[in-house]
Amino acid sequence: MSKLLSTSLLALGTMSAMPAYANPTGDEFVGILRDTVNASNWQVKYLGGENTNCNSQFQQCNSNETFNWAAQRTYSNGILNTSGYSTAQKVSNLGTDWNSNVPWISINKEGYWKNGYYSYVTTYAEDFSALGSYQSIEFSKLDINYVSDDHLHAIVINGVVYSGFNAEHEEYPGWTQEYTHLTLTDIAWNVDGSNTIEFIVHNNHSNSYGGDTYNGRPSSYWNTDNATGFAATIQATYTAAIPEPETYAMMLAGLGMIGAVVRRRRNRSL
């Protein structure tokens, strides 16, 4: 056997021995759970958009739709510039209205601040080091359960506004404390890197919140500040691709060819 032919066979055998991973096999596993239990995992910034034109009882300060909240944040290659952000605070003065499965977070521990837009953001990366036998990890979906005061205006994943979510607009005073579940699939998700998940919350309020006082605060207080907060759980799901049985057969055949070439060379050298 010529040197050229044996080298070709060796290269062919090596290529055959390399695993070719198939499409996801259906092996599925969930990633880390991120929620608002640990407020230190979150940052928050008041973006602006305050509406102070609330001069009559029960009048709703609705979203200032002309305010460009998106311009108040800066992303570079999917990474948020957190200048002006502060660590979110776990709300301690919940009362009976803010009961939920996970704690609420806000811009301060009281949870009172201006009406307008807020950015809540968390960043994390998965650790796949324990998945030794799986060689190909693909993103499947991102599950989000959230409740906010007053309503969620947008979801931003790695700097891209998620188009599958329609901004919620409440045309009435108040809010709902029931969790809303969302499943996001077509998003710009980094399987092997950090992911930034941002929630844009809008805070509405009326000038007296339905009475002369609320939580001991005079009605005039509501012209500037109001209860606002956010609670959520988020978790990604992945699929793992493993070599198909035919791939293992090709690997064995390739290794066999390599072994045959090595043995023939050894016999000729004797």
GROMACS .gro file of C-alpha atoms in nm:
model
  270
    1MET     CA    1   0.000   0.000   0.000
    2SER     CA    2   0.146   0.335  -0.102
    3LYS     CA    3   0.212   0.605   0.152
    4LEU     CA    4  -0.045   0.829  -0.019
    5LEU     CA    5  -0.316   0.562  -0.005
    6SER     CA    6  -0.246   0.478   0.358
    7THR     CA    7  -0.253   0.844   0.453
    8SER     CA    8  -0.586   0.886   0.275
    9LEU     CA    9  -0.730   0.589   0.458
   10LEU     CA   10  -0.603   0.727   0.785
   11ALA     CA   11  -0.770   1.061   0.718
   12LEU     CA   12  -1.092   0.886   0.614
   13GLY     CA   13  -1.088   0.678   0.927
   14THR     CA   14  -1.030   0.984   1.142
   15MET     CA   15  -1.322   1.166   0.980
   16SER     CA   16  -1.544   0.861   1.027
   17ALA     CA   17  -1.447   0.850   1.394
   18MET     CA   18  -1.563   1.207   1.453
   19PRO     CA   19  -1.920   1.208   1.595
   20ALA     CA   20  -2.180   1.387   1.384
   21TYR     CA   21  -2.449   1.507   1.619
   22ALA     CA   22  -2.807   1.472   1.512
   23ASN     CA   23  -3.098   1.700   1.578
   24PRO     CA   24  -3.216   1.718   1.941
   25THR     CA   25  -3.323   1.372   2.051
   26GLY     CA   26  -3.591   1.490   2.291
   27ASP     CA   27  -3.367   1.466   2.599
   28GLU     CA   28  -3.482   1.771   2.788
   29PHE     CA   29  -3.364   1.942   3.104
   30VAL     CA   30  -3.439   2.267   3.282
   31GLY     CA   31  -3.187   2.535   3.362
   32ILE     CA   32  -3.140   2.735   3.680
   33LEU     CA   33  -3.438   2.902   3.842
   34ARG     CA   34  -3.413   3.277   3.873
   35ASP     CA   35  -3.676   3.460   4.075
   36THR     CA   36  -3.721   3.768   4.289
   37VAL     CA   37  -3.663   3.579   4.616
   38ASN     CA   38  -3.308   3.711   4.613
   39ALA     CA   39  -3.341   4.079   4.530
   40SER     CA   40  -2.964   4.115   4.495
   41ASN     CA   41  -2.988   3.924   4.164
   42TRP     CA   42  -3.187   4.213   4.018
   43GLN     CA   43  -3.122   4.575   3.931
   44VAL     CA   44  -3.378   4.847   3.875
   45LYS     CA   45  -3.386   5.194   3.725
   46TYR     CA   46  -3.659   5.455   3.700
   47LEU     CA   47  -3.671   5.551   3.333
   48GLY     CA   48  -3.908   5.848   3.353
   49GLY     CA   49  -4.241   5.922   3.189
   50GLU     CA   50  -4.406   6.073   3.496
   51ASN     CA   51  -4.756   6.210   3.449
   52THR     CA   52  -4.852   6.456   3.723
   53ASN     CA   53  -5.184   6.554   3.567
   54CYS     CA   54  -5.397   6.373   3.824
   55ASN     CA   55  -5.619   6.641   3.969
   56SER     CA   56  -5.943   6.465   4.051
   57GLN     CA   57  -6.031   6.166   4.265
   58PHE     CA   58  -6.011   5.829   4.085
   59GLN     CA   59  -5.855   5.989   3.780
   60GLN     CA   60  -5.609   5.744   3.629
   61CYS     CA   61  -5.258   5.856   3.539
   62ASN     CA   62  -5.225   5.640   3.230
   63SER     CA   63  -4.910   5.561   3.036
   64ASN     CA   64  -4.736   5.857   2.883
   65GLU     CA   65  -4.724   5.701   2.537
   66THR     CA   66  -4.514   5.984   2.395
   67PHE     CA   67  -4.229   5.910   2.637
   68ASN     CA   68  -3.940   5.723   2.477
   69TRP     CA   69  -3.852   5.474   2.753
   70ALA     CA   70  -3.631   5.272   2.518
   71ALA     CA   71  -3.390   5.563   2.482
   72GLN     CA   72  -3.322   5.561   2.856
   73ARG     CA   73  -3.121   5.237   2.837
   74THR     CA   74  -2.814   5.146   2.634
   75TYR     CA   75  -2.714   4.801   2.505
   76SER     CA   76  -2.387   4.702   2.342
   77ASN     CA   77  -2.366   4.355   2.181
   78GLY     CA   78  -2.660   4.245   2.392
   79ILE     CA   79  -2.503   4.370   2.718
   80LEU     CA   80  -2.692   4.635   2.916
   81ASN     CA   81  -2.506   4.939   3.044
   82THR     CA   82  -2.620   4.942   3.407
   83SER     CA   83  -2.508   5.298   3.475
   84GLY     CA   84  -2.778   5.460   3.685
   85TYR     CA   85  -2.920   5.127   3.796
   86SER     CA   86  -2.934   5.025   4.161
   87THR     CA   87  -2.975   4.691   4.334
   88ALA     CA   88  -3.344   4.609   4.367
   89GLN     CA   89  -3.491   4.599   4.716
   90LYS     CA   90  -3.724   4.338   4.861
   91VAL     CA   91  -4.051   4.513   4.948
   92SER     CA   92  -4.112   4.482   5.323
   93ASN     CA   93  -4.442   4.671   5.354
   94LEU     CA   94  -4.658   4.440   5.150
   95GLY     CA   95  -4.982   4.450   5.344
   96THR     CA   96  -5.258   4.218   5.225
   97ASP     CA   97  -5.273   4.343   4.866
   98TRP     CA   98  -4.936   4.218   4.750
   99ASN     CA   99  -4.961   3.850   4.840
  100SER     CA  100  -4.771   3.631   4.595
  101ASN     CA  101  -4.573   3.309   4.577
  102VAL     CA  102  -4.242   3.493   4.556
  103PRO     CA  103  -4.141   3.826   4.713
  104TRP     CA  104  -4.193   4.155   4.537
  105ILE     CA  105  -3.899   4.378   4.454
  106SER     CA  106  -3.899   4.751   4.392
  107ILE     CA  107  -3.675   5.054   4.374
  108ASN     CA  108  -3.681   5.076   4.755
  109LYS     CA  109  -3.803   4.866   5.049
  110GLU     CA  110  -4.128   5.060   5.080
  111GLY     CA  111  -4.214   5.013   4.715
  112TYR     CA  112  -4.333   5.372   4.667
  113TRP     CA  113  -4.202   5.585   4.383
  114LYS     CA  114  -4.308   5.797   4.087
  115ASN     CA  115  -4.549   5.686   3.821
  116GLY     CA  116  -4.384   5.612   3.488
  117TYR     CA  117  -4.157   5.343   3.349
  118TYR     CA  118  -3.918   5.113   3.537
  119SER     CA  119  -3.655   4.871   3.410
  120TYR     CA  120  -3.603   4.551   3.612
  121VAL     CA  121  -3.309   4.345   3.488
  122THR     CA  122  -3.130   4.023   3.580
  123THR     CA  123  -2.835   3.851   3.411
  124TYR     CA  124  -2.718   3.491   3.436
  125ALA     CA  125  -2.551   3.210   3.246
  126GLU     CA  126  -2.607   2.837   3.261
  127ASP     CA  127  -2.338   2.591   3.371
  128PHE     CA  128  -2.330   2.283   3.148
  129SER     CA  129  -2.012   2.132   3.293
  130ALA     CA  130  -2.205   1.849   3.460
  131LEU     CA  131  -2.354   1.731   3.129
  132GLY     CA  132  -2.049   1.531   3.028
  133SER     CA  133  -2.219   1.285   2.791
  134TYR     CA  134  -2.410   1.554   2.604
  135GLN     CA  135  -2.210   1.731   2.338
  136SER     CA  136  -2.468   1.964   2.188
  137ILE     CA  137  -2.701   2.184   2.394
  138GLU     CA  138  -2.980   2.381   2.229
  139PHE     CA  139  -3.224   2.635   2.369
  140SER     CA  140  -3.584   2.518   2.379
  141LYS     CA  141  -3.796   2.773   2.569
  142LEU     CA  142  -3.803   3.030   2.845
  143ASP     CA  143  -4.089   3.018   3.096
  144ILE     CA  144  -4.179   3.338   3.281
  145ASN     CA  145  -4.436   3.383   3.558
  146TYR     CA  146  -4.480   3.743   3.668
  147VAL     CA  147  -4.703   3.991   3.847
  148SER     CA  148  -4.643   4.366   3.849
  149ASP     CA  149  -4.780   4.696   3.970
  150ASP     CA  150  -4.917   4.825   3.751
  151HIS     CA  151  -4.852   4.646   3.423
  152LEU     CA  152  -4.574   4.491   3.219
  153HIS     CA  153  -4.500   4.705   2.918
  154ALA     CA  154  -4.222   4.510   2.741
  155ILE     CA  155  -3.981   4.217   2.770
  156VAL     CA  156  -3.626   4.261   2.642
  157ILE     CA  157  -3.394   3.962   2.592
  158ASN     CA  158  -3.026   4.041   2.535
  159GLY     CA  159  -3.118   4.384   2.405
  160VAL     CA  160  -3.392   4.265   2.168
  161VAL     CA  161  -3.751   4.362   2.248
  162TYR     CA  162  -3.954   4.042   2.240
  163SER     CA  163  -4.206   4.089   1.959
  164GLY     CA  164  -4.431   3.806   2.076
  165PHE     CA  165  -4.547   4.006   2.377
  166ASN     CA  166  -4.808   4.278   2.347
  167ALA     CA  167  -4.772   4.567   2.590
  168GLU     CA  168  -5.044   4.561   2.852
  169HIS     CA  169  -5.249   4.874   2.899
  170GLU     CA  170  -5.484   4.904   3.193
  171GLU     CA  171  -5.750   5.164   3.141
  172TYR     CA  172  -5.877   5.143   3.496
  173PRO     CA  173  -5.733   5.219   3.841
  174GLY     CA  174  -5.568   4.926   4.009
  175TRP     CA  175  -5.393   4.610   3.898
  176THR     CA  176  -5.421   4.234   3.912
  177GLN     CA  177  -5.213   4.025   4.151
  178GLU     CA  178  -5.267   3.701   3.962
  179TYR     CA  179  -4.959   3.555   3.795
  180THR     CA  180  -4.936   3.569   3.419
  181HIS     CA  181  -4.750   3.284   3.250
  182LEU     CA  182  -4.554   3.333   2.929
  183THR     CA  183  -4.355   3.085   2.722
  184LEU     CA  184  -4.092   3.246   2.500
  185THR     CA  185  -3.938   3.040   2.220
  186ASP     CA  186  -3.819   3.259   1.932
  187ILE     CA  187  -3.573   3.475   2.125
  188ALA     CA  188  -3.206   3.572   2.103
  189TRP     CA  189  -3.082   3.335   2.374
  190ASN     CA  190  -2.712   3.265   2.440
  191VAL     CA  191  -2.679   2.899   2.533
  192ASP     CA  192  -2.309   2.921   2.616
  193GLY     CA  193  -2.296   3.275   2.749
  194SER     CA  194  -2.459   3.534   2.969
  195ASN     CA  195  -2.820   3.634   2.913
  196THR     CA  196  -2.977   3.965   3.011
  197ILE     CA  197  -3.350   3.959   3.082
  198GLU     CA  198  -3.520   4.296   3.122
  199PHE     CA  199  -3.879   4.376   3.218
  200ILE     CA  200  -4.024   4.721   3.153
  201VAL     CA  201  -4.296   4.794   3.409
  202HIS     CA  202  -4.526   5.096   3.397
  203ASN     CA  203  -4.665   5.239   3.721
  204ASN     CA  204  -5.003   5.414   3.715
  205HIS     CA  205  -5.185   5.587   3.998
  206SER     CA  206  -5.483   5.803   4.088
  207ASN     CA  207  -5.442   6.107   4.306
  208SER     CA  208  -5.620   5.966   4.611
  209TYR     CA  209  -5.618   5.593   4.538
  210GLY     CA  210  -5.986   5.566   4.617
  211GLY     CA  211  -5.994   5.759   4.945
  212ASP     CA  212  -5.845   6.032   5.158
  213THR     CA  213  -5.556   5.810   5.270
  214TYR     CA  214  -5.393   5.485   5.167
  215ASN     CA  215  -5.156   5.302   5.399
  216GLY     CA  216  -5.155   5.613   5.616
  217ARG     CA  217  -5.042   5.845   5.339
  218PRO     CA  218  -5.245   6.159   5.255
  219SER     CA  219  -5.414   6.185   4.917
  220SER     CA  220  -5.178   6.463   4.809
  221TYR     CA  221  -4.891   6.216   4.833
  222TRP     CA  222  -5.020   6.021   4.535
  223ASN     CA  223  -4.963   6.309   4.298
  224THR     CA  224  -4.592   6.227   4.305
  225ASP     CA  225  -4.539   5.877   4.447
  226ASN     CA  226  -4.726   5.550   4.430
  227ALA     CA  227  -4.687   5.184   4.515
  228THR     CA  228  -4.499   4.994   4.245
  229GLY     CA  229  -4.316   4.664   4.224
  230PHE     CA  230  -4.249   4.344   4.038
  231ALA     CA  231  -4.231   3.970   4.118
  232ALA     CA  232  -4.130   3.691   3.882
  233THR     CA  233  -3.984   3.347   3.825
  234ILE     CA  234  -3.792   3.266   3.507
  235GLN     CA  235  -3.648   2.936   3.390
  236ALA     CA  236  -3.504   2.812   3.062
  237THR     CA  237  -3.546   2.464   2.917
  238TYR     CA  238  -3.292   2.300   2.687
  239THR     CA  239  -3.263   1.997   2.461
  240ALA     CA  240  -2.949   1.785   2.442
  241ALA     CA  241  -2.828   1.615   2.124
  242ILE     CA  242  -2.638   1.287   2.152
  243PRO     CA  243  -2.477   1.073   1.877
  244GLU     CA  244  -2.717   0.845   1.692
  245PRO     CA  245  -2.645   0.465   1.685
  246GLU     CA  246  -2.525   0.492   1.323
  247THR     CA  247  -2.268   0.746   1.435
  248TYR     CA  248  -2.123   0.505   1.688
  249ALA     CA  249  -2.100   0.240   1.411
  250MET     CA  250  -1.915   0.485   1.188
  251MET     CA  251  -1.678   0.566   1.474
  252LEU     CA  252  -1.597   0.200   1.530
  253ALA     CA  253  -1.546   0.141   1.158
  254GLY     CA  254  -1.318   0.440   1.133
  255LEU     CA  255  -1.114   0.330   1.433
  256GLY     CA  256  -1.087  -0.015   1.277
  257MET     CA  257  -0.950   0.129   0.954
  258ILE     CA  258  -0.696   0.334   1.149
  259GLY     CA  259  -0.589   0.019   1.337
  260ALA     CA  260  -0.550  -0.180   1.016
  261VAL     CA  261  -0.328   0.084   0.859
  262VAL     CA  262  -0.113   0.105   1.171
  263ARG     CA  263  -0.072  -0.276   1.187
  264ARG     CA  264   0.022  -0.302   0.817
  265ARG     CA  265   0.283  -0.030   0.856
  266ARG     CA  266   0.423  -0.208   1.161
  267ASN     CA  267   0.446  -0.544   0.978
  268ARG     CA  268   0.630  -0.385   0.684
  269SER     CA  269   0.884  -0.228   0.915
  270LEU     CA  270   0.977  -0.567   1.068
   0.00000   0.00000   0.00000
